[in-house]
Tab-separated table of C-alpha atoms in Angstrom:
chain	number	residue	atom	x	y	z
A	1	ARG	CA	228.072	18.772	59.636
A	2	ASN	CA	228.922	15.839	56.884
A	3	GLN	CA	226.459	13.646	58.606
A	4	GLU	CA	223.868	16.279	58.716
A	5	LEU	CA	224.118	16.694	54.920
A	6	LYS	CA	224.511	13.272	54.404
A	7	SER	CA	220.982	12.492	56.218
A	8	SER	CA	219.098	15.589	54.610
A	9	GLY	CA	220.022	14.367	51.265
A	10	HIS	CA	218.977	11.003	52.370
A	11	CYS	CA	215.693	12.401	53.302
A	12	LEU	CA	215.406	14.237	50.125
A	13	VAL	CA	215.720	11.332	47.881
A	14	LEU	CA	213.225	9.357	50.157
A	15	SER	CA	210.661	12.117	49.458
A	16	ARG	CA	211.518	12.036	45.570
A	17	LEU	CA	210.602	8.327	45.263
A	18	ALA	CA	207.593	9.012	47.619
A	19	ASN	CA	206.501	11.650	45.211
A	20	ALA	CA	207.077	9.590	42.281
A	21	VAL	CA	205.538	6.219	42.855
A	22	THR	CA	202.437	7.618	45.167
A	23	PRO	CA	202.230	11.334	44.275
A	24	LEU	CA	199.003	11.852	46.475
A	25	TRP	CA	200.499	10.557	49.773
A	26	ARG	CA	200.486	13.574	51.710
A	27	LEU	CA	196.809	14.129	50.775
A	28	PRO	CA	193.993	12.961	53.342
A	29	TYR	CA	192.207	10.134	51.534
A	30	GLN	CA	188.850	11.748	50.607
A	31	GLU	CA	191.276	14.670	49.332
A	32	GLN	CA	192.533	11.564	47.045
A	33	LEU	CA	189.528	10.624	45.900
A	34	GLN	CA	188.038	14.111	45.129
A	35	VAL	CA	191.579	14.929	42.974
A	36	LYS	CA	190.817	11.278	41.308
A	37	TYR	CA	187.226	12.319	40.457
A	38	GLU	CA	188.339	15.599	38.821
A	39	SER	CA	190.582	13.826	36.878
A	40	GLN	CA	188.125	11.303	35.570
A	41	ARG	CA	185.518	14.253	34.528
A	42	LYS	CA	188.321	15.787	32.294
A	43	ILE	CA	188.784	12.467	30.694
A	44	LEU	CA	184.863	11.981	29.907
A	45	GLN	CA	184.729	16.102	28.810
A	46	THR	CA	187.840	14.929	26.580
A	47	LEU	CA	185.496	12.120	25.202
A	48	ALA	CA	182.780	14.052	24.516
A	49	SER	CA	184.595	16.762	22.575
A	50	ARG	CA	186.200	13.961	20.716
A	51	LEU	CA	182.670	12.318	19.915
A	52	GLU	CA	181.619	16.061	19.086
A	53	GLU	CA	184.110	16.254	16.533
A	54	LEU	CA	182.664	13.065	14.994
A	55	GLY	CA	179.598	14.727	14.611
A	56	ILE	CA	178.305	12.738	17.355
A	57	ASP	CA	176.157	14.647	19.791
A	58	ALA	CA	177.485	13.389	23.085
A	59	GLN	CA	177.507	16.404	25.484
A	60	LYS	CA	175.607	16.066	28.765
A	61	PRO	CA	175.315	18.090	31.993
A	62	GLY	CA	178.847	19.314	32.870
A	63	GLY	CA	180.120	18.975	29.386
A	64	LEU	CA	180.407	15.094	30.049
A	65	CYS	CA	179.880	12.338	27.457
A	66	CYS	CA	177.727	10.682	29.850
A	67	PRO	CA	177.186	10.574	34.182
A	68	LEU	CA	179.918	10.291	36.361
A	69	GLN	CA	179.444	8.961	39.659
A	70	PRO	CA	181.972	9.172	42.674
A	71	VAL	CA	185.049	7.391	43.003
A	72	VAL	CA	184.233	4.167	45.008
A	73	PRO	CA	187.006	3.935	47.539
A	74	SER	CA	189.162	1.071	48.148
A	75	PRO	CA	188.729	-0.879	51.377
A	76	ILE	CA	192.442	-0.824	52.196
A	77	ILE	CA	194.330	2.113	51.411
A	78	ASN	CA	198.178	1.246	52.768
A	79	GLY	CA	199.826	-1.664	51.905
A	80	TYR	CA	197.376	-2.853	49.340
A	81	ARG	CA	199.506	-4.289	46.767
A	82	ASN	CA	199.714	-7.866	45.896
A	83	LYS	CA	202.457	-7.589	43.190
A	84	SER	CA	205.533	-5.299	43.575
A	85	THR	CA	208.450	-5.254	40.777
A	86	PHE	CA	211.923	-4.129	42.541
A	87	SER	CA	214.833	-3.051	40.127
A	88	VAL	CA	218.456	-3.508	40.804
A	89	ASN	CA	220.668	-0.413	40.242
A	90	ARG	CA	223.020	2.352	41.855
A	91	GLY	CA	221.666	3.916	44.956
A	92	PRO	CA	222.087	6.923	46.409
A	93	ASP	CA	225.157	5.743	48.402
A	94	GLY	CA	226.868	4.499	45.339
A	95	ASN	CA	226.013	0.771	46.074
A	96	PRO	CA	225.214	-0.755	42.520
A	97	LYS	CA	223.546	-3.203	43.953
A	98	THR	CA	220.423	-1.281	45.654
A	99	VAL	CA	217.126	-3.174	45.166
A	100	GLY	CA	214.305	-0.734	45.099
A	101	LEU	CA	212.628	1.803	42.772
A	102	TYR	CA	213.708	4.302	40.439
A	103	VAL	CA	213.922	8.054	40.873
A	104	GLY	CA	215.066	10.105	37.756
A	105	THR	CA	215.053	9.396	34.197
A	106	GLY	CA	217.622	7.758	31.558
A	107	ARG	CA	217.239	11.073	29.715
A	108	GLU	CA	218.557	13.227	32.565
A	109	ARG	CA	221.260	10.412	33.231
A	110	ASN	CA	220.030	10.714	36.902
A	111	ILE	CA	218.456	7.421	37.812
A	112	VAL	CA	219.104	6.389	41.063
A	113	CYS	CA	217.522	3.443	42.953
A	114	VAL	CA	216.034	3.937	46.171
A	115	LYS	CA	215.111	1.313	48.618
A	116	ALA	CA	211.161	1.334	49.108
A	117	ASN	CA	210.699	0.965	52.733
A	118	HIS	CA	208.944	3.887	53.133
A	119	VAL	CA	206.530	3.634	50.122
A	120	GLU	CA	203.096	3.286	51.783
A	121	ASN	CA	201.416	1.318	48.723
A	122	ILE	CA	204.102	-1.562	49.210
A	123	PRO	CA	203.316	-4.167	52.145
A	124	SER	CA	206.217	-5.153	54.497
A	125	LYS	CA	206.518	-8.541	53.595
A	126	HIS	CA	207.443	-7.202	49.728
A	127	LYS	CA	210.032	-4.786	51.545
A	128	GLN	CA	211.302	-7.757	53.515
A	129	VAL	CA	211.940	-9.954	50.208
A	130	ALA	CA	213.500	-6.949	48.908
A	131	GLN	CA	215.900	-6.268	51.674
A	132	CYS	CA	216.860	-9.967	51.521
A	133	TYR	CA	217.847	-10.404	48.086
A	134	GLU	CA	219.794	-7.124	48.239
A	135	GLU	CA	221.587	-8.936	51.317
A	136	PHE	CA	222.145	-12.099	48.703
A	137	ILE	CA	223.204	-9.862	45.630
A	138	CYS	CA	225.602	-7.859	47.872
A	139	GLN	CA	227.545	-11.079	49.093
A	140	SER	CA	227.652	-12.550	45.479
A	141	PRO	CA	230.761	-12.232	43.654
A	142	LEU	CA	228.583	-11.744	40.539
A	143	ASP	CA	227.846	-8.046	39.661
A	144	SER	CA	224.423	-6.501	38.864
A	145	CYS	CA	223.216	-6.281	35.734
A	146	ILE	CA	222.642	-2.520	35.161
A	147	LEU	CA	222.979	-2.128	30.965
A	148	PHE	CA	222.984	-5.160	29.326
A	149	HIS	CA	225.758	-4.196	26.982
A	150	GLU	CA	228.035	-3.742	30.050
A	151	GLY	CA	227.504	-7.212	31.673
A	152	GLY	CA	226.353	-8.317	35.063
A	153	HIS	CA	224.014	-10.646	35.891
A	154	TRP	CA	221.507	-9.710	38.675
A	155	ARG	CA	218.649	-7.893	37.952
A	156	GLU	CA	215.001	-7.235	38.951
A	157	LEU	CA	212.742	-9.027	41.655
A	158	VAL	CA	208.852	-9.622	41.367
A	159	VAL	CA	207.252	-10.370	44.539
A	160	ARG	CA	203.592	-11.575	44.591
A	161	THR	CA	201.501	-12.424	47.828
A	162	SER	CA	197.823	-13.508	48.829
A	163	ARG	CA	195.714	-12.724	51.654
A	164	ARG	CA	196.140	-16.563	52.553
A	165	GLY	CA	199.778	-15.722	53.718
A	166	HIS	CA	201.786	-17.124	50.486
A	167	THR	CA	204.695	-15.385	49.009
A	168	MET	CA	206.030	-15.853	45.667
A	169	ALA	CA	209.566	-14.015	44.654
A	170	ILE	CA	210.724	-14.288	40.965
A	171	ILE	CA	214.324	-13.184	40.460
A	172	THR	CA	215.620	-11.998	37.167
A	173	PHE	CA	218.824	-13.207	35.822
A	174	HIS	CA	221.306	-12.127	32.818
A	175	PRO	CA	223.397	-15.391	31.895
A	176	GLN	CA	225.587	-12.937	29.960
A	177	GLN	CA	228.708	-15.742	28.918
A	178	LEU	CA	227.735	-18.138	32.049
A	179	GLY	CA	227.664	-21.841	31.257
A	180	GLN	CA	225.116	-24.287	32.712
A	181	GLU	CA	227.361	-25.474	35.458
A	182	ALA	CA	227.890	-22.020	36.402
A	183	LEU	CA	224.305	-20.903	36.258
A	184	ALA	CA	223.522	-23.943	38.437
A	185	THR	CA	225.715	-22.773	41.102
A	186	GLN	CA	223.860	-19.685	41.485
A	187	LYS	CA	220.473	-21.217	41.521
A	188	ALA	CA	221.808	-23.618	43.976
A	189	LEU	CA	223.266	-20.461	46.174
A	190	LEU	CA	219.962	-18.902	45.854
A	191	LYS	CA	217.703	-21.616	47.040
A	192	GLU	CA	220.219	-22.206	50.085
A	193	PHE	CA	219.979	-18.476	50.977
A	194	PHE	CA	216.326	-18.185	50.675
A	195	THR	CA	215.269	-21.650	52.646
A	196	SER	CA	218.358	-22.215	55.140
A	197	GLY	CA	220.011	-18.913	55.123
A	198	PRO	CA	219.317	-15.076	56.316
A	199	GLY	CA	216.418	-15.208	53.646
A	200	ALA	CA	214.510	-17.883	55.128
A	201	VAL	CA	212.930	-15.560	57.544
A	202	CYS	CA	210.667	-14.447	54.225
A	203	ALA	CA	209.131	-17.855	54.398
A	204	LEU	CA	208.743	-18.211	50.660
A	205	THR	CA	206.002	-20.205	49.338
A	206	SER	CA	207.466	-20.159	45.780
A	207	LEU	CA	211.081	-19.311	44.791
A	208	TYR	CA	211.335	-18.896	40.701
A	209	PHE	CA	214.337	-18.067	38.419
A	210	GLN	CA	214.071	-16.640	35.167
A	211	GLU	CA	217.296	-16.376	32.728
A	212	SER	CA	216.407	-13.255	30.914
A	213	THR	CA	218.323	-11.318	27.976
A	214	MET	CA	215.490	-8.782	27.520
A	215	THR	CA	213.769	-6.148	29.531
A	216	ARG	CA	210.703	-8.224	29.792
A	217	CYS	CA	210.376	-12.191	29.293
A	218	SER	CA	207.265	-14.161	28.864
A	219	HIS	CA	207.387	-17.963	30.343
A	220	GLU	CA	207.237	-18.814	26.550
A	221	GLN	CA	210.096	-17.304	25.848
A	222	SER	CA	212.343	-17.881	28.692
A	223	PRO	CA	210.342	-20.404	31.255
A	224	PHE	CA	210.159	-19.689	34.857
A	225	GLN	CA	212.305	-22.274	36.358
A	226	LEU	CA	210.952	-23.327	40.046
A	227	LEU	CA	213.857	-23.575	42.908
A	228	HIS	CA	211.494	-23.969	45.618
A	229	GLY	CA	208.142	-24.481	46.936
A	230	ALA	CA	205.038	-24.792	45.355
A	231	PRO	CA	204.520	-23.602	41.786
A	232	HIS	CA	201.694	-21.308	42.279
A	233	ILE	CA	200.356	-19.264	44.898
A	234	PHE	CA	196.554	-19.204	46.023
A	235	GLU	CA	194.255	-15.879	46.680
A	236	GLU	CA	190.193	-16.137	47.831
A	237	LEU	CA	188.425	-13.888	46.093
A	238	LEU	CA	184.538	-13.204	46.587
A	239	GLY	CA	184.175	-16.753	47.862
A	240	LEU	CA	186.360	-18.622	44.879
A	241	LYS	CA	189.935	-19.918	44.994
A	242	PHE	CA	192.208	-18.734	42.288
A	243	ARG	CA	195.494	-20.136	41.270
A	244	ILE	CA	198.283	-17.798	40.257
A	245	SER	CA	201.201	-18.353	37.990
A	246	PRO	CA	204.632	-16.402	38.191
A	247	ASP	CA	203.329	-14.125	35.047
A	248	ALA	CA	199.542	-14.428	34.970
A	249	PHE	CA	197.394	-11.373	35.670
A	250	PHE	CA	195.574	-10.529	38.974
A	251	GLN	CA	194.457	-7.177	40.070
A	252	VAL	CA	197.001	-5.733	42.128
A	253	ASN	CA	194.690	-4.506	45.107
A	254	THR	CA	192.555	-7.879	46.017
A	255	ALA	CA	190.051	-6.106	48.246
A	256	GLY	CA	189.525	-3.748	45.560
A	257	ALA	CA	188.951	-6.369	42.947
A	258	GLU	CA	186.276	-7.551	44.955
A	259	VAL	CA	184.458	-4.444	45.004
A	260	LEU	CA	185.298	-3.729	41.543
A	261	TYR	CA	183.844	-7.297	40.457
A	262	GLN	CA	181.001	-7.177	42.128
A	263	ALA	CA	179.596	-3.606	40.411
A	264	VAL	CA	180.702	-5.042	37.091
A	265	GLY	CA	178.088	-7.994	37.816
A	266	GLU	CA	175.479	-5.355	38.538
A	267	LEU	CA	176.350	-3.083	35.543
A	268	CYS	CA	176.034	-6.091	33.383
A	269	GLN	CA	172.302	-6.811	34.051
A	270	ALA	CA	172.679	-10.403	33.199
A	271	THR	CA	169.897	-12.877	33.406
A	272	GLY	CA	170.172	-16.811	33.471
A	273	ASP	CA	170.393	-17.022	29.362
A	274	THR	CA	172.924	-14.508	28.969
A	275	VAL	CA	176.682	-15.479	27.656
A	276	LEU	CA	179.245	-13.388	29.311
A	277	LEU	CA	182.363	-12.695	26.717
A	278	ASP	CA	185.724	-12.126	29.144
A	279	ILE	CA	187.762	-10.588	26.595
A	280	CYS	CA	191.350	-10.178	28.369
A	281	CYS	CA	190.514	-12.519	31.398
A	282	GLY	CA	193.709	-13.278	32.556
A	283	THR	CA	193.089	-15.814	35.690
A	284	GLY	CA	189.416	-16.085	34.754
A	285	THR	CA	188.458	-13.638	37.884
A	286	ILE	CA	185.781	-11.424	36.352
A	287	GLY	CA	183.910	-14.269	34.324
A	288	LEU	CA	184.031	-17.027	37.005
A	289	SER	CA	183.042	-14.686	39.678
A	290	LEU	CA	179.869	-13.818	37.773
A	291	ALA	CA	179.182	-17.528	36.353
A	292	HIS	CA	176.668	-17.955	38.678
A	293	GLN	CA	174.623	-15.238	37.130
A	294	VAL	CA	175.017	-15.963	33.606
A	295	SER	CA	174.407	-19.282	31.371
A	296	LYS	CA	177.889	-19.219	29.811
A	297	VAL	CA	181.065	-17.409	30.301
A	298	ILE	CA	183.482	-17.306	27.177
A	299	GLY	CA	187.470	-15.710	28.077
A	300	VAL	CA	189.898	-15.117	25.850
A	301	GLU	CA	193.552	-14.445	27.136
A	302	VAL	CA	196.914	-14.033	25.471
A	303	VAL	CA	199.291	-15.360	28.290
A	304	GLU	CA	198.798	-19.343	27.830
A	305	LYS	CA	199.947	-20.018	31.649
A	306	ALA	CA	196.805	-17.686	32.453
A	307	ILE	CA	194.590	-19.653	30.640
A	308	GLU	CA	195.672	-22.737	32.579
A	309	ASP	CA	195.327	-21.099	35.604
A	310	ALA	CA	191.728	-20.211	34.549
A	311	GLU	CA	190.835	-23.556	33.770
A	312	TRP	CA	192.071	-25.116	36.976
A	313	ASN	CA	190.114	-22.194	38.790
A	314	ALA	CA	186.956	-23.196	37.013
A	315	ALA	CA	187.228	-27.089	37.808
A	316	PHE	CA	188.575	-26.322	41.443
A	317	ASN	CA	185.450	-23.998	42.202
A	318	GLY	CA	183.211	-26.633	40.614
A	319	ILE	CA	182.172	-24.037	37.632
A	320	SER	CA	181.154	-25.689	34.476
A	321	ASN	CA	179.806	-23.256	32.556
A	322	CYS	CA	182.994	-21.597	31.192
A	323	GLU	CA	185.416	-22.031	28.516
A	324	PHE	CA	188.690	-20.158	27.838
A	325	HIS	CA	190.595	-19.622	24.683
A	326	SER	CA	194.342	-18.932	24.588
A	327	GLY	CA	195.679	-16.489	22.198
A	328	LYS	CA	195.939	-12.878	21.138
A	329	ALA	CA	192.319	-11.290	21.214
A	330	GLU	CA	192.249	-9.794	17.719
A	331	ALA	CA	193.240	-13.497	16.129
A	332	VAL	CA	190.762	-15.306	18.599
A	333	LEU	CA	187.916	-13.069	18.972
A	334	PRO	CA	187.254	-12.137	15.332
A	335	GLN	CA	186.965	-16.001	14.384
A	336	LEU	CA	184.696	-16.725	17.862
A	337	LEU	CA	182.088	-14.073	16.776
A	338	ALA	CA	182.176	-13.979	12.866
A	339	SER	CA	179.952	-17.349	13.098
A	340	TRP	CA	177.965	-16.107	16.270
A	341	GLU	CA	174.640	-17.593	15.825
A	342	ASP	CA	173.536	-18.293	19.489
A	343	ALA	CA	170.343	-16.563	20.470
A	344	ARG	CA	171.050	-15.890	24.189
A	345	PRO	CA	171.853	-12.129	24.973
A	346	LEU	CA	175.659	-11.872	24.706
A	347	VAL	CA	177.385	-9.046	26.937
A	348	ALA	CA	180.982	-8.239	26.729
A	349	VAL	CA	183.462	-7.144	29.234
A	350	VAL	CA	186.862	-5.940	28.538
A	351	ASN	CA	189.695	-5.185	30.752
A	352	PRO	CA	192.836	-4.981	28.603
A	353	SER	CA	196.141	-3.661	29.171
A	354	ARG	CA	197.237	-0.105	29.099
A	355	ALA	CA	197.914	-0.815	25.257
A	356	GLY	CA	194.067	-0.789	24.925
A	357	LEU	CA	192.251	-3.242	22.458
A	358	HIS	CA	193.620	-4.047	19.136
A	359	TYR	CA	191.556	-2.401	16.258
A	360	ARG	CA	190.411	-6.199	14.784
A	361	VAL	CA	188.879	-6.303	18.421
A	362	VAL	CA	186.682	-3.673	18.285
A	363	ARG	CA	185.779	-4.221	14.884
A	364	ALA	CA	184.684	-7.692	15.727
A	365	ILE	CA	182.701	-6.491	18.455
A	366	ARG	CA	180.928	-3.656	16.635
A	367	SER	CA	180.108	-6.350	13.876
A	368	CYS	CA	178.418	-9.180	16.153
A	369	ARG	CA	174.820	-7.861	16.290
A	370	ALA	CA	174.192	-9.890	19.610
A	371	ILE	CA	176.513	-7.772	21.624
A	372	HIS	CA	174.094	-5.024	22.869
A	373	ARG	CA	175.875	-4.164	26.327
A	374	LEU	CA	179.748	-3.639	26.721
A	375	LEU	CA	181.998	-2.867	29.763
A	376	TYR	CA	185.234	-1.698	29.433
A	377	ILE	CA	187.639	-1.557	32.560
A	378	SER	CA	190.645	0.600	32.051
A	379	CYS	CA	193.341	1.892	34.334
A	380	LYS	CA	194.167	4.482	31.801
A	381	PRO	CA	191.386	5.774	29.916
A	382	GLU	CA	193.403	8.922	28.884
A	383	GLY	CA	195.655	6.592	27.041
A	384	GLU	CA	195.201	3.956	24.397
A	385	ALA	CA	191.761	3.299	25.353
A	386	MET	CA	190.582	6.767	24.185
A	387	ARG	CA	191.228	5.642	20.885
A	388	ASN	CA	189.048	2.506	21.444
A	389	PHE	CA	186.232	4.334	23.005
A	390	LEU	CA	185.894	6.440	19.639
A	391	GLU	CA	186.385	3.406	17.532
A	392	LEU	CA	183.183	1.870	19.327
A	393	CYS	CA	181.322	5.032	19.083
A	394	CYS	CA	181.863	6.443	15.532
A	395	PRO	CA	179.777	5.837	12.866
A	396	PRO	CA	180.271	2.894	10.371
A	397	ASP	CA	183.296	3.442	8.588
A	398	PRO	CA	184.137	1.565	5.551
A	399	ARG	CA	187.832	2.698	5.431
A	400	LYS	CA	188.435	1.196	8.945
A	401	LYS	CA	186.111	-1.490	8.288
A	402	LEU	CA	184.208	-0.527	11.193
A	403	ALA	CA	180.441	-1.824	10.551
A	404	GLY	CA	177.856	-2.503	12.949
A	405	GLU	CA	175.729	-0.170	14.822
A	406	PRO	CA	177.951	2.248	17.058
A	407	PHE	CA	178.012	1.830	20.641
A	408	ALA	CA	177.122	5.031	23.055
A	409	PRO	CA	178.676	5.714	26.554
A	410	VAL	CA	175.853	5.722	29.247
A	411	LEU	CA	177.716	5.550	32.611
A	412	ALA	CA	181.380	6.048	33.884
A	413	ILE	CA	182.007	4.618	37.510
A	414	PRO	CA	185.856	5.215	38.860
A	415	PHE	CA	187.140	3.065	41.260
A	416	ASP	CA	190.135	3.616	43.481
A	417	MET	CA	192.380	0.541	42.870
A	418	PHE	CA	195.500	2.288	43.726
A	419	PRO	CA	195.208	4.558	46.801
A	420	HIS	CA	198.102	7.538	47.147
A	421	THR	CA	198.866	7.361	43.160
A	422	ASP	CA	196.762	9.579	40.865
A	423	HIS	CA	195.504	6.208	38.645
A	424	CYS	CA	192.279	4.684	39.264
A	425	GLU	CA	190.235	2.268	37.256
A	426	LEU	CA	187.465	3.742	35.279
A	427	VAL	CA	184.386	1.271	34.443
A	428	LEU	CA	182.752	2.843	31.248
A	429	LEU	CA	179.369	1.175	30.108
A	430	PHE	CA	178.416	1.427	26.593
A	431	THR	CA	175.385	0.347	25.047
A	432	ARG	CA	173.227	0.324	21.550
């Protein structure tokens, strides 16, 4: 009976994790697409209502602010993620060194870390690396770091893979009071485990180690230390080769990204004399994939290592009409556009994080008369992106220093970059 209860409890927690990470996993894929279409329709209805409140006649058929196309399906439905982040915490069995994903909340104080072996959007290679990392830290005398103030060392694992068969593992470690000699010992043990020990089965292309006393830490704050292998992994996308650093942004669904970028290229309506402004460009994937359609690409990205990747990617692929600027978009873009005198058509593509664009970026875009066409790519359009949409479309507002003619939404296309989840990538086309 105890065994039966243990088994049923295990199944329950597995279902809770699947429901939390991939809430649509029980639905046939066509039904998933319909659920996502309805959620995007509600977002466009909300935007139309918010624009009406600003005195803008934005109501289109169905109460939408612009036509909404059907959700474009993902070419791959299962195991599509090329990047996974695994936490270390207590598991359902009480093991404080369980490597998996969280179920529960801090507020409820019921967080438990569950192995992700059954989660459908994570590839088997990622699960294999997570299992090996758990095996390593379980044999380590050092504790896992669950709460910073309680001590412990072993923290999260990030796994990145490519269709070329490359695998990068990044392990975060809280140094606490350990000296350099003790740290060197842990790094040597970790390298030995993954190169000649049980972890060698993972065949890692790159093994990184980062000492961090924060929840998230950039390379500039605490450098990624290469313990083994090559400093980068490589991916092919739309016939181009891309170099990826540990913390560089790259769409998590590579096959879906190809479909997305092809559509972006068509929506840009770029001609041979067009200049493409790629804001939040990451490793340059969008700009470089469209470089052959335009006269020039200008990319802006806050992650310095991603810009280094973008410049390498351009040179390696023989693309010479791209320039990339490192820094916060709100610092770089106003300077870049304030003195814009180029007579060529300027099309902007923005692909920000969930935090959306800084208001100075929106202000700079609106003030640049050369931009008549803008593509906003958002993985969470109901969040901070909604604020950006309203700032782009509202009448000129001297109080907010929003000058220039407003934009108007003319077309929305959702792309299912995240099957089994309730998220999708929305491309919203604005013109003026």
